[in-house]
Amino acid sequence: MQNLHKLLNTENSELAKILRFNLYGLAATLTKANQEYPLDTGFQTSEEILQELNYLLQPTPVIEELPQKKNELKLLKLQEAFNCDSELNFYLGNSPIQSQTDAEIWNKIHQKLLQVPEDLATSWRQIALKLAQELGAVVDNRNLEELPFVRDEIIYPGLSGTVKAKGLCLSQTALVNSGIAQTHLSENLHLIAGFLLLYIKFIEIDTELHHALKSVFSFDVVSLHSKSEQRHQYIDALSDRFHRIQKSEENTDTVLNLCAWIDMDEAIHSLVFIPPAERYSWWGKLQKESRRLLRKAADKAIKAGNEVRLKQLSGLYADVCEFSKDDLQLDCGGNPGEVLTCLRVYARINQQQYPGRVIFRTLR
């Protein structure tokens, strides 16, 4: 156990990443097995192993840079302008950035821009870069933190020069090196494996992420940063649904396969911010990739002779609430009375109805 902990906390180690991802998979498998075999003679030992795994997988405390004095912050004016922008506040709610280093300001601003419409995000990226360059900083696309996914993409650049800050990118190499996205996976499963690993990494680096997955906690949107137990349970549920998708792909029953994809899509869309990311933001477009896979599963069921109707719930909540159940409400983001995000699609399969689930803005 000591050596596992040592390797997991080794900086810049691909082996550490592979170990972490596979331990998440083991934890998900044991959790599922304990639910299925609660009377097994090894149940108690398995529970103890899960506790040890949860301890090992606790995020490593980040050694933060020493706070800069306020008058030393080169990007302070950028932070102040960002916090005061009314259009940004409409999408992000009242959550001003209060970073204490230039690197934090750069990263927080760009992470928040992933939640707003692309045109607004592009405009602010240009503003941020222009200001940083005027201060003597230069774009550094080698100074990037890599996130595993099915494609290569620079999400936002790093900086060097007078301001030093890491950027963020998607990396196919990081996905391959994880060992989870095996070569025998279908294209669809390869994408879901990418989502699984990307989410695990994003949860580690973005403290503002929440989950709204009903099977884990049904009454509220829960922080994954302050609630470590919820973080583990959400990742376990995500991993479990990925493994169910793998098994369902081997099944000839297209309806069971479709239901598994609906569950998987719900888990992916249940990783949210408060307020939820706008549908045409970087985050919104990323999550739509899951919904396209869901449509493929529906088309497959239809070709097999089944009657299928899927409905993504949006617009006024009063118009769609008959198609949903156990919805959640927030008092920020969007317009009062509107659906903020569709967590689970409504489905009608061969006369059987499966309610959807949404987060909506209260009328108050």
mmCIF file of C-alpha atoms in Angstrom:
data_model
loop_
_atom_site.group_PDB
_atom_site.id
_atom_site.type_symbol
_atom_site.label_atom_id
_atom_site.label_comp_id
_atom_site.label_asym_id
_atom_site.label_seq_id
_atom_site.Cartn_x
_atom_site.Cartn_y
_atom_site.Cartn_z
ATOM 1 C CA MET A 1 0.000 0.000 0.000
ATOM 2 C CA GLN A 2 2.876 2.360 0.796
ATOM 3 C CA ASN A 3 4.421 1.867 -2.655
ATOM 4 C CA LEU A 4 1.037 2.384 -4.328
ATOM 5 C CA HIS A 5 0.684 5.696 -2.510
ATOM 6 C CA LYS A 6 4.241 6.654 -3.479
ATOM 7 C CA LEU A 7 3.696 5.925 -7.175
ATOM 8 C CA LEU A 8 0.305 7.651 -7.262
ATOM 9 C CA ASN A 9 1.909 10.837 -5.950
ATOM 10 C CA THR A 10 4.881 10.797 -8.317
ATOM 11 C CA GLU A 11 4.786 13.987 -10.350
ATOM 12 C CA ASN A 12 4.819 13.888 -14.184
ATOM 13 C CA SER A 13 4.554 10.081 -14.195
ATOM 14 C CA GLU A 14 2.572 8.247 -16.869
ATOM 15 C CA LEU A 15 2.750 5.131 -14.675
ATOM 16 C CA ALA A 16 1.061 7.068 -11.870
ATOM 17 C CA LYS A 17 -1.753 8.082 -14.249
ATOM 18 C CA ILE A 18 -2.240 4.495 -15.455
ATOM 19 C CA LEU A 19 -2.320 3.207 -11.879
ATOM 20 C CA ARG A 20 -4.843 5.862 -10.781
ATOM 21 C CA PHE A 21 -7.234 5.168 -13.662
ATOM 22 C CA ASN A 22 -7.092 1.411 -13.133
ATOM 23 C CA LEU A 23 -7.649 1.763 -9.377
ATOM 24 C CA TYR A 24 -10.798 3.760 -10.146
ATOM 25 C CA GLY A 25 -11.922 0.842 -12.322
ATOM 26 C CA LEU A 26 -11.170 -1.667 -9.562
ATOM 27 C CA ALA A 27 -13.100 0.420 -7.018
ATOM 28 C CA ALA A 28 -16.108 0.577 -9.355
ATOM 29 C CA THR A 29 -15.992 -3.197 -9.950
ATOM 30 C CA LEU A 30 -15.806 -4.009 -6.227
ATOM 31 C CA THR A 31 -18.604 -1.565 -5.412
ATOM 32 C CA LYS A 32 -20.858 -3.218 -7.981
ATOM 33 C CA ALA A 33 -19.900 -6.715 -6.783
ATOM 34 C CA ASN A 34 -20.641 -5.832 -3.143
ATOM 35 C CA GLN A 35 -24.101 -4.637 -4.157
ATOM 36 C CA GLU A 36 -24.785 -7.916 -5.962
ATOM 37 C CA TYR A 37 -23.292 -10.261 -3.328
ATOM 38 C CA PRO A 38 -23.906 -8.674 0.105
ATOM 39 C CA LEU A 39 -23.941 -12.104 1.818
ATOM 40 C CA ASP A 40 -20.646 -13.279 0.343
ATOM 41 C CA THR A 41 -18.076 -14.446 2.900
ATOM 42 C CA GLY A 42 -15.558 -11.961 1.498
ATOM 43 C CA PHE A 43 -17.923 -8.983 1.684
ATOM 44 C CA GLN A 44 -16.349 -7.367 4.777
ATOM 45 C CA THR A 45 -12.824 -7.720 3.420
ATOM 46 C CA SER A 46 -13.958 -6.233 0.126
ATOM 47 C CA GLU A 47 -15.464 -3.253 1.981
ATOM 48 C CA GLU A 48 -12.148 -2.708 3.773
ATOM 49 C CA ILE A 49 -10.297 -2.828 0.451
ATOM 50 C CA LEU A 50 -12.704 -0.185 -0.903
ATOM 51 C CA GLN A 51 -11.926 2.063 2.063
ATOM 52 C CA GLU A 52 -8.213 1.674 1.355
ATOM 53 C CA LEU A 53 -8.760 2.442 -2.339
ATOM 54 C CA ASN A 54 -10.786 5.550 -1.505
ATOM 55 C CA TYR A 55 -7.954 6.723 0.737
ATOM 56 C CA LEU A 56 -5.390 6.121 -1.994
ATOM 57 C CA LEU A 57 -7.475 7.964 -4.583
ATOM 58 C CA GLN A 58 -7.921 11.115 -2.519
ATOM 59 C CA PRO A 59 -6.590 13.999 -4.629
ATOM 60 C CA THR A 60 -3.051 14.915 -3.662
ATOM 61 C CA PRO A 61 -2.974 18.239 -1.806
ATOM 62 C CA VAL A 62 -1.697 20.810 -4.263
ATOM 63 C CA ILE A 63 1.328 22.770 -3.136
ATOM 64 C CA GLU A 64 0.061 26.172 -4.128
ATOM 65 C CA GLU A 65 2.243 29.042 -5.173
ATOM 66 C CA LEU A 66 2.771 31.644 -2.502
ATOM 67 C CA PRO A 67 0.125 34.347 -2.865
ATOM 68 C CA GLN A 68 1.367 37.408 -4.667
ATOM 69 C CA LYS A 69 0.758 40.787 -3.112
ATOM 70 C CA LYS A 70 -2.184 42.464 -4.771
ATOM 71 C CA ASN A 71 -0.015 45.194 -6.249
ATOM 72 C CA GLU A 72 2.244 42.490 -7.741
ATOM 73 C CA LEU A 73 -0.522 40.775 -9.694
ATOM 74 C CA LYS A 74 0.018 41.581 -13.361
ATOM 75 C CA LEU A 75 -3.374 40.165 -14.386
ATOM 76 C CA LEU A 76 -5.351 41.872 -11.617
ATOM 77 C CA LYS A 77 -7.049 44.291 -14.035
ATOM 78 C CA LEU A 78 -8.050 41.358 -16.227
ATOM 79 C CA GLN A 79 -9.597 39.596 -13.217
ATOM 80 C CA GLU A 80 -11.497 42.738 -12.189
ATOM 81 C CA ALA A 81 -12.817 43.345 -15.706
ATOM 82 C CA PHE A 82 -13.863 39.678 -15.977
ATOM 83 C CA ASN A 83 -15.721 39.806 -12.652
ATOM 84 C CA CYS A 84 -17.599 42.977 -13.619
ATOM 85 C CA ASP A 85 -18.814 41.840 -17.053
ATOM 86 C CA SER A 86 -22.621 41.618 -16.911
ATOM 87 C CA GLU A 87 -22.891 39.248 -19.887
ATOM 88 C CA LEU A 88 -20.484 36.780 -18.269
ATOM 89 C CA ASN A 89 -22.357 37.052 -14.963
ATOM 90 C CA PHE A 90 -25.594 36.112 -16.744
ATOM 91 C CA TYR A 91 -24.087 32.724 -17.655
ATOM 92 C CA LEU A 92 -21.769 32.185 -14.679
ATOM 93 C CA GLY A 93 -23.874 33.539 -11.819
ATOM 94 C CA ASN A 94 -22.462 35.583 -8.986
ATOM 95 C CA SER A 95 -19.162 33.737 -8.453
ATOM 96 C CA PRO A 96 -16.313 36.223 -8.874
ATOM 97 C CA ILE A 97 -12.764 34.987 -9.306
ATOM 98 C CA GLN A 98 -10.600 35.741 -6.275
ATOM 99 C CA SER A 99 -7.265 34.281 -7.313
ATOM 100 C CA GLN A 100 -4.019 35.154 -5.549
ATOM 101 C CA THR A 101 -1.509 34.463 -8.335
ATOM 102 C CA ASP A 102 -1.347 35.369 -12.026
ATOM 103 C CA ALA A 103 -1.279 31.672 -12.953
ATOM 104 C CA GLU A 104 -4.523 31.110 -11.018
ATOM 105 C CA ILE A 105 -6.179 34.102 -12.684
ATOM 106 C CA TRP A 106 -5.214 32.822 -16.149
ATOM 107 C CA ASN A 107 -6.501 29.308 -15.445
ATOM 108 C CA LYS A 108 -9.696 30.309 -13.614
ATOM 109 C CA ILE A 109 -10.731 32.730 -16.349
ATOM 110 C CA HIS A 110 -10.154 30.198 -19.118
ATOM 111 C CA GLN A 111 -11.874 27.388 -17.227
ATOM 112 C CA LYS A 112 -14.934 29.590 -16.712
ATOM 113 C CA LEU A 113 -14.919 30.543 -20.404
ATOM 114 C CA LEU A 114 -15.555 26.857 -21.182
ATOM 115 C CA GLN A 115 -19.044 27.334 -19.691
ATOM 116 C CA VAL A 116 -20.238 30.317 -21.781
ATOM 117 C CA PRO A 117 -21.289 30.525 -25.474
ATOM 118 C CA GLU A 118 -18.361 30.115 -27.862
ATOM 119 C CA ASP A 119 -18.596 33.604 -29.386
ATOM 120 C CA LEU A 120 -18.422 35.246 -25.950
ATOM 121 C CA ALA A 121 -15.624 32.901 -24.871
ATOM 122 C CA THR A 122 -13.603 33.657 -28.031
ATOM 123 C CA SER A 123 -13.959 37.391 -27.450
ATOM 124 C CA TRP A 124 -12.697 37.117 -23.866
ATOM 125 C CA ARG A 125 -9.825 34.811 -24.804
ATOM 126 C CA GLN A 126 -8.626 37.482 -27.219
ATOM 127 C CA ILE A 127 -8.943 40.162 -24.528
ATOM 128 C CA ALA A 128 -7.013 38.042 -22.012
ATOM 129 C CA LEU A 129 -4.239 37.180 -24.464
ATOM 130 C CA LYS A 130 -3.841 40.772 -25.668
ATOM 131 C CA LEU A 131 -3.522 42.058 -22.095
ATOM 132 C CA ALA A 132 -1.041 39.310 -21.157
ATOM 133 C CA GLN A 133 1.084 40.033 -24.243
ATOM 134 C CA GLU A 134 1.104 43.768 -23.458
ATOM 135 C CA LEU A 135 2.605 42.829 -20.082
ATOM 136 C CA GLY A 136 5.400 40.842 -21.745
ATOM 137 C CA ALA A 137 3.923 37.344 -21.616
ATOM 138 C CA VAL A 138 4.115 35.042 -24.641
ATOM 139 C CA VAL A 139 1.959 32.108 -25.725
ATOM 140 C CA ASP A 140 3.571 28.787 -24.787
ATOM 141 C CA ASN A 141 1.814 25.780 -26.291
ATOM 142 C CA ARG A 142 4.377 23.425 -24.766
ATOM 143 C CA ASN A 143 3.420 24.445 -21.239
ATOM 144 C CA LEU A 144 0.178 22.472 -21.194
ATOM 145 C CA GLU A 145 -1.507 20.064 -18.803
ATOM 146 C CA GLU A 146 -2.662 17.035 -20.787
ATOM 147 C CA LEU A 147 -6.136 15.556 -20.366
ATOM 148 C CA PRO A 148 -6.817 12.101 -21.870
ATOM 149 C CA PHE A 149 -9.387 12.044 -24.684
ATOM 150 C CA VAL A 150 -10.007 10.672 -28.184
ATOM 151 C CA ARG A 151 -8.509 13.686 -29.991
ATOM 152 C CA ASP A 152 -5.787 16.294 -29.670
ATOM 153 C CA GLU A 153 -6.997 19.827 -28.960
ATOM 154 C CA ILE A 154 -5.493 22.877 -27.274
ATOM 155 C CA ILE A 155 -8.285 24.066 -24.979
ATOM 156 C CA TYR A 156 -6.379 27.193 -23.994
ATOM 157 C CA PRO A 157 -2.681 28.110 -24.219
ATOM 158 C CA GLY A 158 -0.072 28.368 -21.520
ATOM 159 C CA LEU A 159 2.061 31.442 -20.927
ATOM 160 C CA SER A 160 5.759 32.080 -20.411
ATOM 161 C CA GLY A 161 7.808 35.246 -20.114
ATOM 162 C CA THR A 162 6.709 37.810 -17.541
ATOM 163 C CA VAL A 163 3.628 35.713 -16.697
ATOM 164 C CA LYS A 164 3.995 31.953 -16.331
ATOM 165 C CA ALA A 165 0.891 29.764 -16.411
ATOM 166 C CA LYS A 166 -0.015 26.295 -17.617
ATOM 167 C CA GLY A 167 -2.544 25.872 -20.394
ATOM 168 C CA LEU A 168 -4.817 22.889 -20.987
ATOM 169 C CA CYS A 169 -5.139 20.407 -23.839
ATOM 170 C CA LEU A 170 -6.811 17.152 -24.835
ATOM 171 C CA SER A 171 -4.353 14.380 -25.677
ATOM 172 C CA GLN A 172 -4.845 11.099 -27.538
ATOM 173 C CA THR A 173 -1.462 9.926 -26.274
ATOM 174 C CA ALA A 174 -2.561 10.368 -22.656
ATOM 175 C CA LEU A 175 -5.659 8.266 -23.411
ATOM 176 C CA VAL A 176 -3.612 5.490 -25.035
ATOM 177 C CA ASN A 177 -1.107 5.489 -22.165
ATOM 178 C CA SER A 178 -3.902 5.092 -19.609
ATOM 179 C CA GLY A 179 -4.305 1.454 -20.589
ATOM 180 C CA ILE A 180 -8.103 1.629 -20.214
ATOM 181 C CA ALA A 181 -8.990 2.538 -23.797
ATOM 182 C CA GLN A 182 -8.032 -0.836 -25.238
ATOM 183 C CA THR A 183 -7.522 -1.219 -28.967
ATOM 184 C CA HIS A 184 -10.370 -3.738 -29.243
ATOM 185 C CA LEU A 185 -12.988 -1.202 -28.142
ATOM 186 C CA SER A 186 -15.491 -0.051 -30.753
ATOM 187 C CA GLU A 187 -15.394 3.600 -31.836
ATOM 188 C CA ASN A 188 -18.370 4.388 -29.613
ATOM 189 C CA LEU A 189 -16.895 2.695 -26.543
ATOM 190 C CA HIS A 190 -13.554 4.365 -27.218
ATOM 191 C CA LEU A 191 -15.278 7.749 -26.943
ATOM 192 C CA ILE A 192 -16.997 6.764 -23.679
ATOM 193 C CA ALA A 193 -13.662 5.557 -22.261
ATOM 194 C CA GLY A 194 -12.323 8.985 -23.213
ATOM 195 C CA PHE A 195 -15.179 10.676 -21.342
ATOM 196 C CA LEU A 196 -14.505 8.549 -18.257
ATOM 197 C CA LEU A 197 -10.819 9.453 -18.052
ATOM 198 C CA LEU A 198 -11.362 13.081 -19.064
ATOM 199 C CA TYR A 199 -13.978 13.523 -16.328
ATOM 200 C CA ILE A 200 -11.740 11.970 -13.674
ATOM 201 C CA LYS A 201 -8.974 14.396 -14.587
ATOM 202 C CA PHE A 202 -11.266 17.439 -14.824
ATOM 203 C CA ILE A 203 -12.724 16.659 -11.395
ATOM 204 C CA GLU A 204 -9.181 16.792 -10.014
ATOM 205 C CA ILE A 205 -8.314 20.194 -11.503
ATOM 206 C CA ASP A 206 -11.604 22.142 -11.459
ATOM 207 C CA THR A 207 -12.918 22.760 -7.941
ATOM 208 C CA GLU A 208 -16.255 24.144 -9.188
ATOM 209 C CA LEU A 209 -17.576 20.906 -10.668
ATOM 210 C CA HIS A 210 -20.714 19.330 -9.149
ATOM 211 C CA HIS A 211 -22.780 16.257 -9.887
ATOM 212 C CA ALA A 212 -26.526 15.749 -10.172
ATOM 213 C CA LEU A 213 -26.648 11.978 -10.729
ATOM 214 C CA LYS A 214 -29.853 10.678 -9.182
ATOM 215 C CA SER A 215 -28.544 7.186 -8.358
ATOM 216 C CA VAL A 216 -25.798 8.739 -6.212
ATOM 217 C CA PHE A 217 -27.717 11.618 -4.601
ATOM 218 C CA SER A 218 -31.213 12.553 -5.728
ATOM 219 C CA PHE A 219 -32.057 15.683 -3.737
ATOM 220 C CA ASP A 220 -29.576 18.332 -4.821
ATOM 221 C CA VAL A 221 -26.638 19.329 -6.990
ATOM 222 C CA VAL A 222 -23.561 18.327 -4.965
ATOM 223 C CA SER A 223 -20.023 19.718 -4.955
ATOM 224 C CA LEU A 224 -17.373 17.173 -5.923
ATOM 225 C CA HIS A 225 -14.639 19.266 -4.329
ATOM 226 C CA SER A 226 -15.980 19.585 -0.786
ATOM 227 C CA LYS A 227 -17.727 16.176 -0.657
ATOM 228 C CA SER A 228 -15.057 13.526 -1.216
ATOM 229 C CA GLU A 229 -17.489 10.648 -0.636
ATOM 230 C CA GLN A 230 -19.785 12.011 -3.341
ATOM 231 C CA ARG A 231 -16.795 12.378 -5.661
ATOM 232 C CA HIS A 232 -15.868 8.707 -5.254
ATOM 233 C CA GLN A 233 -19.469 7.554 -5.616
ATOM 234 C CA TYR A 234 -19.999 9.605 -8.779
ATOM 235 C CA ILE A 235 -16.794 8.270 -10.388
ATOM 236 C CA ASP A 236 -17.751 4.725 -9.332
ATOM 237 C CA ALA A 237 -21.188 5.150 -10.930
ATOM 238 C CA LEU A 238 -19.643 6.542 -14.111
ATOM 239 C CA SER A 239 -17.206 3.602 -14.296
ATOM 240 C CA ASP A 240 -19.962 1.094 -13.554
ATOM 241 C CA ARG A 241 -22.141 2.420 -16.367
ATOM 242 C CA PHE A 242 -19.185 2.267 -18.745
ATOM 243 C CA HIS A 243 -18.717 -1.432 -17.918
ATOM 244 C CA ARG A 244 -22.460 -2.020 -18.387
ATOM 245 C CA ILE A 245 -22.218 -0.427 -21.823
ATOM 246 C CA GLN A 246 -19.366 -2.782 -22.675
ATOM 247 C CA LYS A 247 -21.473 -5.797 -21.692
ATOM 248 C CA SER A 248 -24.591 -4.524 -23.461
ATOM 249 C CA GLU A 249 -22.639 -4.179 -26.727
ATOM 250 C CA GLU A 250 -22.295 -7.972 -26.678
ATOM 251 C CA ASN A 251 -26.075 -8.338 -26.218
ATOM 252 C CA THR A 252 -28.370 -8.734 -29.225
ATOM 253 C CA ASP A 253 -31.280 -7.109 -27.346
ATOM 254 C CA THR A 254 -31.271 -3.598 -28.824
ATOM 255 C CA VAL A 255 -33.754 -2.284 -26.242
ATOM 256 C CA LEU A 256 -31.549 -3.311 -23.301
ATOM 257 C CA ASN A 257 -28.615 -1.801 -25.150
ATOM 258 C CA LEU A 258 -30.510 1.482 -25.640
ATOM 259 C CA CYS A 259 -31.477 1.637 -21.949
ATOM 260 C CA ALA A 260 -27.815 1.181 -20.986
ATOM 261 C CA TRP A 261 -26.870 4.060 -23.302
ATOM 262 C CA ILE A 262 -29.566 6.276 -21.765
ATOM 263 C CA ASP A 263 -28.079 5.590 -18.317
ATOM 264 C CA MET A 264 -24.561 6.310 -19.603
ATOM 265 C CA ASP A 265 -25.641 9.563 -21.229
ATOM 266 C CA GLU A 266 -27.326 10.630 -17.983
ATOM 267 C CA ALA A 267 -24.120 10.034 -16.013
ATOM 268 C CA ILE A 268 -22.118 12.126 -18.498
ATOM 269 C CA HIS A 269 -24.617 15.013 -18.472
ATOM 270 C CA SER A 270 -24.842 14.914 -14.672
ATOM 271 C CA LEU A 271 -21.373 16.448 -14.307
ATOM 272 C CA VAL A 272 -22.365 20.097 -14.027
ATOM 273 C CA PHE A 273 -21.440 23.557 -12.831
ATOM 274 C CA ILE A 274 -23.662 25.953 -10.875
ATOM 275 C CA PRO A 275 -25.246 27.336 -12.957
ATOM 276 C CA PRO A 276 -24.926 24.637 -15.657
ATOM 277 C CA ALA A 277 -22.773 25.366 -18.704
ATOM 278 C CA GLU A 278 -24.607 26.997 -21.627
ATOM 279 C CA ARG A 279 -25.565 24.491 -24.326
ATOM 280 C CA TYR A 280 -23.407 26.183 -27.012
ATOM 281 C CA SER A 281 -20.340 26.440 -24.773
ATOM 282 C CA TRP A 282 -17.257 24.225 -25.000
ATOM 283 C CA TRP A 283 -18.682 22.040 -22.224
ATOM 284 C CA GLY A 284 -22.115 21.925 -23.839
ATOM 285 C CA LYS A 285 -20.673 20.822 -27.179
ATOM 286 C CA LEU A 286 -18.473 18.223 -25.495
ATOM 287 C CA GLN A 287 -21.431 16.612 -23.734
ATOM 288 C CA LYS A 288 -23.469 16.619 -26.962
ATOM 289 C CA GLU A 289 -21.006 14.066 -28.312
ATOM 290 C CA SER A 290 -22.496 11.575 -25.839
ATOM 291 C CA ARG A 291 -26.012 12.394 -26.981
ATOM 292 C CA ARG A 292 -25.055 11.663 -30.598
ATOM 293 C CA LEU A 293 -23.985 8.169 -29.510
ATOM 294 C CA LEU A 294 -27.335 7.775 -27.774
ATOM 295 C CA ARG A 295 -29.101 8.622 -31.046
ATOM 296 C CA LYS A 296 -27.086 5.890 -32.787
ATOM 297 C CA ALA A 297 -28.270 3.350 -30.196
ATOM 298 C CA ALA A 298 -31.874 4.525 -30.744
ATOM 299 C CA ASP A 299 -31.535 4.160 -34.535
ATOM 300 C CA LYS A 300 -30.222 0.635 -34.030
ATOM 301 C CA ALA A 301 -33.257 -0.268 -31.913
ATOM 302 C CA ILE A 302 -35.607 1.247 -34.510
ATOM 303 C CA LYS A 303 -33.988 -0.796 -37.305
ATOM 304 C CA ALA A 304 -34.590 -3.907 -35.180
ATOM 305 C CA GLY A 305 -38.337 -3.160 -35.317
ATOM 306 C CA ASN A 306 -38.844 -1.255 -32.074
ATOM 307 C CA GLU A 307 -40.839 1.949 -31.658
ATOM 308 C CA VAL A 308 -38.530 4.538 -30.091
ATOM 309 C CA ARG A 309 -38.951 8.205 -29.284
ATOM 310 C CA LEU A 310 -36.284 10.223 -27.483
ATOM 311 C CA LYS A 311 -36.849 13.809 -26.366
ATOM 312 C CA GLN A 312 -34.179 16.168 -25.062
ATOM 313 C CA LEU A 313 -36.025 18.415 -22.646
ATOM 314 C CA SER A 314 -35.450 22.151 -23.072
ATOM 315 C CA GLY A 315 -37.274 25.471 -23.162
ATOM 316 C CA LEU A 316 -39.898 26.435 -20.595
ATOM 317 C CA TYR A 317 -40.051 24.006 -17.682
ATOM 318 C CA ALA A 318 -43.857 24.241 -17.604
ATOM 319 C CA ASP A 319 -43.948 22.837 -21.159
ATOM 320 C CA VAL A 320 -41.781 19.784 -20.459
ATOM 321 C CA CYS A 321 -42.348 18.887 -16.787
ATOM 322 C CA GLU A 322 -44.886 16.209 -17.777
ATOM 323 C CA PHE A 323 -42.014 14.319 -19.406
ATOM 324 C CA SER A 324 -39.661 14.495 -16.410
ATOM 325 C CA LYS A 325 -39.407 13.326 -12.820
ATOM 326 C CA ASP A 326 -37.383 14.181 -9.697
ATOM 327 C CA ASP A 327 -36.137 17.423 -11.236
ATOM 328 C CA LEU A 328 -33.750 19.835 -9.519
ATOM 329 C CA GLN A 329 -34.085 23.608 -9.292
ATOM 330 C CA LEU A 330 -31.594 26.462 -9.012
ATOM 331 C CA ASP A 331 -32.081 30.171 -8.383
ATOM 332 C CA CYS A 332 -29.277 31.277 -10.733
ATOM 333 C CA GLY A 333 -28.397 31.029 -14.422
ATOM 334 C CA GLY A 334 -30.560 31.426 -17.510
ATOM 335 C CA ASN A 335 -34.045 32.894 -17.343
ATOM 336 C CA PRO A 336 -36.632 32.203 -14.608
ATOM 337 C CA GLY A 337 -38.867 29.272 -15.476
ATOM 338 C CA GLU A 338 -36.526 27.801 -18.108
ATOM 339 C CA VAL A 339 -34.759 24.444 -18.241
ATOM 340 C CA LEU A 340 -31.046 24.998 -17.581
ATOM 341 C CA THR A 341 -29.882 21.549 -18.656
ATOM 342 C CA CYS A 342 -31.338 18.156 -19.561
ATOM 343 C CA LEU A 343 -29.699 15.546 -17.350
ATOM 344 C CA ARG A 344 -31.620 12.575 -18.745
ATOM 345 C CA VAL A 345 -33.641 12.377 -21.962
ATOM 346 C CA TYR A 346 -37.284 11.341 -21.964
ATOM 347 C CA ALA A 347 -37.769 8.013 -23.747
ATOM 348 C CA ARG A 348 -40.781 6.106 -25.051
ATOM 349 C CA ILE A 349 -39.857 2.579 -26.110
ATOM 350 C CA ASN A 350 -42.560 0.199 -27.329
ATOM 351 C CA GLN A 351 -45.314 2.000 -25.367
ATOM 352 C CA GLN A 352 -43.186 2.037 -22.197
ATOM 353 C CA GLN A 353 -42.353 5.533 -20.928
ATOM 354 C CA TYR A 354 -39.108 6.444 -19.172
ATOM 355 C CA PRO A 355 -39.201 9.960 -17.670
ATOM 356 C CA GLY A 356 -36.379 12.384 -18.224
ATOM 357 C CA ARG A 357 -34.761 14.663 -15.655
ATOM 358 C CA VAL A 358 -33.725 18.319 -15.766
ATOM 359 C CA ILE A 359 -32.323 21.202 -13.774
ATOM 360 C CA PHE A 360 -34.502 24.289 -14.125
ATOM 361 C CA ARG A 361 -34.408 27.902 -12.969
ATOM 362 C CA THR A 362 -36.980 28.845 -10.337
ATOM 363 C CA LEU A 363 -39.501 31.557 -11.100
ATOM 364 C CA ARG A 364 -38.368 33.587 -8.085
#
